[in-house]
Amino acid sequence: MHFNHSPDQEMLRATVRRFVQERVVPNAREWDREHRFPRDVVSELGEMGLMGISVPENYGGSGFGSIETAIVVEEVAKGDGSLALTVASHNGLCTGHISMFANEGQKDRYLGALSSGQKLGAWGLSEPGCGSDAVAMETNAVRDGDAWVLNGSKIFITQGTVADVFVVMARTDRDKGSRGVTAFILERGMAGFTQNPILHKLGMRASDTAELHFENVRVPDANRIGEEGEGFIQTLQILDKGRITIGALALGLGRGAFDHARRYATERKQFGKPLSDFQAIQFKLADMATELDAADLLVRRAAALCDEGQRFGREASMCKLFASEAAMRATDQAIQIHGGYGYTAEFPVERYYRDAK
């Protein structure tokens, strides 16, 4: 096992960390308070090549692997979970789906603009009555000549109102269950295709979330990804990779909260000495650091297996499970260390807590 990143990977981390400190940290609180999607900063990430992290270079991407993707998402999440979710979902879902499964014409048409951040992507699977349960999917697509007519709705779609390109799963054969689901590329402005924002969320408030509605939306057959009925198989592979990046996102939130808690503990004095001198606080920080390092190793293992072309589904699920729960414990303890101040928006740990949930 290799516990250290390569020099290039560390350079990538340093570059992203510097950008986050300069452009994200000073603004994250305001974005959260105003529920504002930071389009300008997302565009800057695109200029840095971070909106097409794993897209091959010949399609305009950076050509990185899962390890580099995890590094980027973790570092962004240390500054703002909402922006990290935007980076993770754009890269891993819509853009990732097209990069992995679309034909050459579709890749040429969409990947360049998505990778540069000129266009944003969204991915539609979850519905009001079901999440990843393809058997219960209600959105359907009916063949009509050289096009498909889509009807139905999706919910909790990240980038739903700000995206330009959408990969949407729809049932094309109800009798075949999960093997009757097909993926289609939709574009903003198609007749009958509308997006409604979901507001007033507990956390991730600067990440755009929406409902999608399809009313007799005509989609050319040329926008079908893969063969009919392959959509759910494609989805499973997309979600496996996505679990690694969500593990990295959780890790970044936990470490961001830990950094704030450790700094506060050294600065805040009680009974004539810093909080960090009290064993009760030391125990909290030690537990946080240990769990987050363990989460880091799980994320790295899953990412390395993915990059090596080995099976990684179990490991991806494990890293997402452990890292997300470790993040909840770390952000909770960060609030405890801050005492009453942790309950206020004056300090960022309450936002990390909400975003981790």
Coordinates of C-alpha atoms in Angstrom, one line a residue:
M1 CA 0.0 0.0 0.0
H2 CA 1.1 3.5 -0.8
F3 CA 0.2 6.0 1.9
N4 CA 1.6 9.1 0.2
H5 CA 0.2 10.9 -2.8
S6 CA 2.5 11.6 -5.8
P7 CA 4.2 15.0 -6.2
D8 CA 1.7 15.9 -8.9
Q9 CA -1.2 14.9 -6.7
E10 CA 0.1 17.0 -3.9
M11 CA 0.6 19.9 -6.3
L12 CA -3.1 19.5 -7.3
R13 CA -4.1 19.6 -3.6
A14 CA -2.0 22.7 -2.9
T15 CA -3.5 24.5 -6.0
V16 CA -7.1 23.7 -4.9
R17 CA -6.4 24.5 -1.3
R18 CA -5.1 27.9 -2.2
F19 CA -8.1 28.6 -4.4
V20 CA -10.5 27.6 -1.7
Q21 CA -8.8 29.8 0.8
E22 CA -8.9 32.8 -1.5
R23 CA -12.2 32.4 -3.3
V24 CA -14.4 30.1 -1.2
V25 CA -13.8 30.5 2.5
P26 CA -14.5 34.3 2.6
N27 CA -17.8 33.8 0.8
A28 CA -19.2 30.5 2.0
R29 CA -21.2 31.9 4.9
E30 CA -22.9 34.5 2.6
W31 CA -23.7 31.9 0.0
D32 CA -25.3 29.7 2.7
R33 CA -27.3 32.5 4.2
E34 CA -28.6 33.7 0.8
H35 CA -29.1 30.2 -0.6
R36 CA -27.0 31.5 -3.5
F37 CA -25.5 29.3 -6.2
P38 CA -22.0 30.8 -6.8
R39 CA -22.0 30.6 -10.6
D40 CA -18.9 32.9 -11.0
V41 CA -16.7 30.6 -8.7
V42 CA -18.0 27.5 -10.5
S43 CA -16.9 29.1 -13.8
E44 CA -13.4 29.7 -12.3
L45 CA -13.2 26.0 -11.3
G46 CA -14.1 25.2 -14.9
E47 CA -11.2 27.4 -16.1
M48 CA -8.9 25.4 -13.8
G49 CA -10.0 22.1 -15.4
L50 CA -11.9 21.0 -12.3
M51 CA -15.3 20.6 -13.9
G52 CA -14.0 17.9 -16.2
I53 CA -11.6 16.2 -13.8
S54 CA -11.9 12.6 -15.1
V55 CA -12.9 13.4 -18.7
P56 CA -10.2 12.4 -21.2
E57 CA -8.0 15.2 -22.4
N58 CA -9.0 14.7 -26.1
Y59 CA -12.6 15.7 -25.1
G60 CA -11.4 18.8 -23.2
G61 CA -11.1 17.3 -19.7
S62 CA -8.2 16.9 -17.3
G63 CA -7.9 13.2 -17.7
F64 CA -7.4 12.5 -13.9
G65 CA -8.5 9.4 -12.0
S66 CA -10.6 8.8 -8.9
I67 CA -7.7 9.6 -6.5
E68 CA -7.3 13.1 -8.0
T69 CA -11.1 13.6 -8.0
A70 CA -11.3 12.7 -4.3
I71 CA -8.5 15.1 -3.5
V72 CA -10.3 18.0 -5.3
V73 CA -13.7 17.3 -3.7
E74 CA -12.1 16.9 -0.2
E75 CA -10.3 20.2 -0.4
V76 CA -13.3 22.1 -1.7
A77 CA -15.5 20.6 1.0
K78 CA -13.1 21.8 3.7
G79 CA -14.2 25.3 2.6
D80 CA -17.8 24.7 1.6
G81 CA -19.8 21.6 1.3
S82 CA -22.3 23.1 -1.1
L83 CA -19.6 23.9 -3.7
A84 CA -18.0 20.5 -3.2
L85 CA -21.4 18.9 -3.9
T86 CA -21.6 20.9 -7.1
V87 CA -18.1 19.7 -8.2
A88 CA -18.8 16.1 -7.2
S89 CA -22.2 15.9 -8.9
H90 CA -21.3 17.7 -12.1
N91 CA -18.2 15.6 -12.6
G92 CA -19.5 12.3 -11.4
L93 CA -23.1 12.2 -12.6
C94 CA -24.1 13.9 -15.8
T95 CA -20.6 14.5 -17.2
G96 CA -19.4 11.1 -15.9
H97 CA -22.4 9.3 -17.5
I98 CA -21.7 10.9 -20.9
S99 CA -18.0 10.3 -20.6
M100 CA -18.4 6.6 -19.7
F101 CA -21.3 5.5 -21.9
A102 CA -22.1 8.0 -24.6
N103 CA -21.2 7.5 -28.3
E104 CA -18.5 9.5 -29.9
G105 CA -20.9 12.0 -31.4
Q106 CA -22.5 12.7 -28.1
K107 CA -19.1 13.0 -26.4
D108 CA -17.9 15.5 -29.0
R109 CA -21.1 17.5 -28.7
Y110 CA -21.3 17.8 -24.9
L111 CA -18.1 17.0 -23.0
G112 CA -16.1 20.0 -24.1
A113 CA -18.6 22.6 -22.8
L114 CA -19.2 20.5 -19.6
S115 CA -15.5 20.1 -18.9
S116 CA -14.8 23.8 -19.2
G117 CA -17.7 24.8 -17.0
Q118 CA -19.3 26.7 -19.8
K119 CA -22.3 24.4 -19.3
L120 CA -23.4 22.6 -16.2
G121 CA -24.8 19.1 -16.0
A122 CA -27.5 17.4 -13.9
W123 CA -28.5 13.8 -13.6
G124 CA -32.1 12.6 -13.1
L125 CA -32.8 9.3 -11.3
S126 CA -34.8 9.9 -8.0
E127 CA -38.5 10.4 -8.2
P128 CA -41.1 11.5 -5.6
G129 CA -42.2 7.9 -5.2
C130 CA -38.8 6.2 -5.4
G131 CA -35.1 6.7 -5.2
S132 CA -32.9 4.1 -6.9
D133 CA -35.7 1.6 -7.1
A134 CA -36.0 1.3 -10.9
V135 CA -38.9 -1.1 -10.7
A136 CA -41.0 1.7 -9.1
M137 CA -39.8 4.4 -11.7
E138 CA -42.8 6.2 -13.2
T139 CA -41.1 8.5 -15.7
N140 CA -41.5 6.9 -19.1
A141 CA -40.4 7.3 -22.6
V142 CA -42.4 6.1 -25.6
R143 CA -40.9 5.7 -29.0
D144 CA -42.4 8.0 -31.7
G145 CA -40.6 7.7 -35.0
D146 CA -37.1 8.9 -34.7
A147 CA -37.8 10.5 -31.2
W148 CA -39.0 9.5 -27.8
V149 CA -41.8 11.2 -25.8
L150 CA -41.0 11.6 -22.1
N151 CA -43.5 12.1 -19.3
G152 CA -43.0 12.1 -15.6
S153 CA -40.9 13.9 -12.9
K154 CA -37.7 13.7 -10.9
I155 CA -36.9 15.1 -7.5
F156 CA -33.8 16.2 -5.4
I157 CA -31.9 16.9 -8.6
T158 CA -28.6 18.6 -7.9
Q159 CA -28.0 21.6 -10.4
G160 CA -31.6 21.1 -11.5
T161 CA -32.3 24.8 -12.2
V162 CA -28.9 25.9 -13.2
A163 CA -27.9 23.0 -15.5
D164 CA -27.8 23.2 -19.3
V165 CA -27.4 19.4 -20.0
F166 CA -29.4 16.6 -18.2
V167 CA -29.0 12.9 -18.3
V168 CA -32.4 11.4 -17.4
M169 CA -33.4 7.9 -16.7
A170 CA -36.8 6.8 -18.1
R171 CA -38.7 3.6 -18.3
T172 CA -38.9 2.4 -22.0
D173 CA -40.3 -1.1 -21.2
R174 CA -42.4 -1.6 -18.1
D175 CA -42.4 -5.4 -18.4
K176 CA -38.6 -5.7 -18.1
G177 CA -38.2 -4.1 -14.7
S178 CA -34.8 -2.7 -14.1
R179 CA -33.8 -3.9 -17.6
G180 CA -36.4 -1.6 -19.1
V181 CA -34.8 1.7 -18.1
T182 CA -32.9 3.8 -20.7
A183 CA -30.8 7.0 -20.3
F184 CA -31.4 10.1 -22.4
I185 CA -29.7 13.4 -22.8
L186 CA -32.0 16.4 -22.5
E187 CA -31.2 20.1 -22.9
R188 CA -32.6 23.2 -21.2
G189 CA -35.4 24.8 -23.2
M190 CA -36.9 21.6 -24.7
A191 CA -40.6 22.0 -25.0
G192 CA -42.5 20.6 -22.0
F193 CA -39.4 20.4 -19.9
T194 CA -39.5 22.5 -16.7
Q195 CA -37.5 22.9 -13.5
N196 CA -38.7 24.0 -10.1
P197 CA -36.2 24.9 -7.3
I198 CA -36.4 23.2 -3.9
L199 CA -35.7 25.9 -1.3
H200 CA -35.2 26.1 2.4
K201 CA -33.0 23.1 2.9
L202 CA -31.4 22.2 6.2
G203 CA -27.9 22.2 4.6
M204 CA -26.1 22.4 1.3
R205 CA -28.0 25.6 0.8
A206 CA -25.7 27.0 -1.9
S207 CA -26.0 23.8 -3.9
D208 CA -28.9 24.1 -6.4
T209 CA -31.6 21.4 -5.9
A210 CA -34.8 21.1 -8.0
E211 CA -37.7 19.1 -9.3
L212 CA -37.8 18.2 -13.0
H213 CA -41.1 17.8 -14.9
F214 CA -41.5 16.3 -18.3
E215 CA -44.8 16.8 -20.2
N216 CA -44.7 15.2 -23.7
V217 CA -41.0 16.2 -24.1
R218 CA -39.7 15.1 -27.5
V219 CA -36.2 13.8 -27.3
P220 CA -34.4 12.7 -30.5
D221 CA -33.3 9.1 -30.6
A222 CA -29.8 10.4 -31.2
N223 CA -29.9 11.6 -27.6
R224 CA -30.3 8.0 -26.2
I225 CA -27.2 6.8 -24.3
G226 CA -26.4 3.3 -25.2
E227 CA -28.9 0.6 -26.1
E228 CA -32.5 0.5 -24.9
G229 CA -32.7 -1.0 -21.4
E230 CA -29.1 -0.3 -20.5
G231 CA -29.8 2.8 -18.3
F232 CA -30.0 1.0 -15.0
I233 CA -26.8 -1.0 -15.5
Q234 CA -25.1 2.3 -16.4
T235 CA -26.6 3.9 -13.3
L236 CA -25.2 1.3 -11.0
Q237 CA -21.7 1.9 -12.3
I238 CA -22.1 5.7 -12.0
L239 CA -23.3 5.4 -8.4
D240 CA -20.4 3.1 -7.4
K241 CA -17.9 5.8 -8.5
G242 CA -20.1 8.5 -7.0
R243 CA -19.8 6.9 -3.5
I244 CA -16.1 7.5 -3.6
T245 CA -16.5 11.2 -4.2
I246 CA -19.3 11.5 -1.6
G247 CA -16.9 9.8 0.9
A248 CA -14.3 12.4 0.0
L249 CA -16.8 15.2 0.4
A250 CA -17.8 13.9 3.9
L251 CA -14.1 13.6 4.8
G252 CA -13.5 17.2 3.7
L253 CA -16.4 18.4 5.9
G254 CA -15.2 16.5 8.9
R255 CA -11.6 17.8 8.5
G256 CA -12.8 21.4 7.9
A257 CA -14.8 21.2 11.2
F258 CA -11.9 19.6 12.9
D259 CA -9.5 22.3 11.8
H260 CA -11.9 25.0 13.2
A261 CA -12.4 23.1 16.4
R262 CA -8.7 22.6 17.0
R263 CA -7.9 26.3 16.3
Y264 CA -10.7 27.4 18.6
A265 CA -9.5 25.1 21.4
T266 CA -6.0 26.6 21.3
E267 CA -7.3 30.2 21.3
R268 CA -10.2 30.0 23.7
K269 CA -9.2 30.2 27.4
Q270 CA -11.2 29.0 30.4
F271 CA -10.0 29.0 34.0
G272 CA -6.8 30.6 32.9
K273 CA -5.7 28.2 30.2
P274 CA -6.6 27.2 26.7
L275 CA -9.4 24.7 26.1
S276 CA -6.8 22.4 24.4
D277 CA -5.1 21.9 27.8
F278 CA -8.2 20.1 29.2
Q279 CA -8.2 16.3 28.7
A280 CA -11.9 16.2 27.9
I281 CA -11.2 18.4 24.8
Q282 CA -8.1 16.5 23.9
F283 CA -10.1 13.2 23.9
K284 CA -12.6 14.8 21.5
L285 CA -10.0 16.0 19.1
A286 CA -8.1 12.7 19.3
D287 CA -11.3 10.7 18.4
M288 CA -12.1 13.1 15.6
A289 CA -8.6 12.9 14.1
T290 CA -8.5 9.1 14.3
E291 CA -11.9 8.5 12.7
L292 CA -11.2 11.0 9.9
D293 CA -7.8 9.4 9.2
A294 CA -9.5 6.0 9.0
A295 CA -12.1 7.5 6.6
D296 CA -9.2 8.9 4.5
L297 CA -7.7 5.4 4.1
L298 CA -11.0 3.9 3.1
V299 CA -11.6 6.6 0.5
R300 CA -8.0 6.2 -0.9
R301 CA -8.4 2.4 -1.1
A302 CA -11.7 2.6 -3.0
A303 CA -10.2 5.2 -5.4
A304 CA -7.0 3.3 -5.9
L305 CA -9.0 0.1 -6.8
C306 CA -11.1 2.1 -9.2
D307 CA -8.1 3.6 -10.9
E308 CA -6.5 0.1 -11.2
G309 CA -9.5 -1.2 -13.0
Q310 CA -10.3 -3.7 -10.2
R311 CA -13.7 -4.3 -8.6
F312 CA -14.4 -1.6 -6.0
G313 CA -18.2 -1.5 -5.3
R314 CA -18.0 -2.9 -1.8
E315 CA -15.1 -0.7 -0.9
A316 CA -16.8 2.4 -2.3
S317 CA -19.9 1.7 -0.2
M318 CA -17.7 1.2 2.9
C319 CA -15.9 4.4 2.4
K320 CA -19.1 6.4 1.9
L321 CA -20.8 4.8 4.9
F322 CA -17.9 5.3 7.3
A323 CA -16.8 8.8 6.1
S324 CA -20.3 10.2 6.2
E325 CA -20.9 9.0 9.8
A326 CA -17.4 10.1 10.8
A327 CA -18.2 13.5 9.4
M328 CA -21.4 13.7 11.5
R329 CA -19.6 12.8 14.6
A330 CA -16.8 15.2 13.9
T331 CA -19.0 18.2 13.1
D332 CA -21.1 17.4 16.2
Q333 CA -18.0 17.4 18.4
A334 CA -16.8 20.6 16.8
I335 CA -20.0 22.3 17.9
Q336 CA -19.5 20.9 21.4
I337 CA -15.9 22.2 21.6
H338 CA -17.1 25.7 20.6
G339 CA -19.7 25.6 23.3
G340 CA -22.6 28.1 22.9
Y341 CA -20.8 29.8 20.1
G342 CA -21.0 26.6 18.1
Y343 CA -24.7 27.0 18.0
T344 CA -24.5 30.4 16.3
A345 CA -23.8 31.3 12.7
E346 CA -20.9 33.5 13.8
F347 CA -18.7 30.4 13.7
P348 CA -18.8 28.0 10.6
V349 CA -19.1 24.7 12.5
E350 CA -22.9 24.8 12.5
R351 CA -22.8 25.0 8.7
Y352 CA -20.5 22.0 8.5
Y353 CA -22.9 20.1 10.8
R354 CA -25.9 20.9 8.6
D355 CA -24.0 20.1 5.3
A356 CA -22.7 16.8 6.7
K357 CA -26.3 15.7 7.5

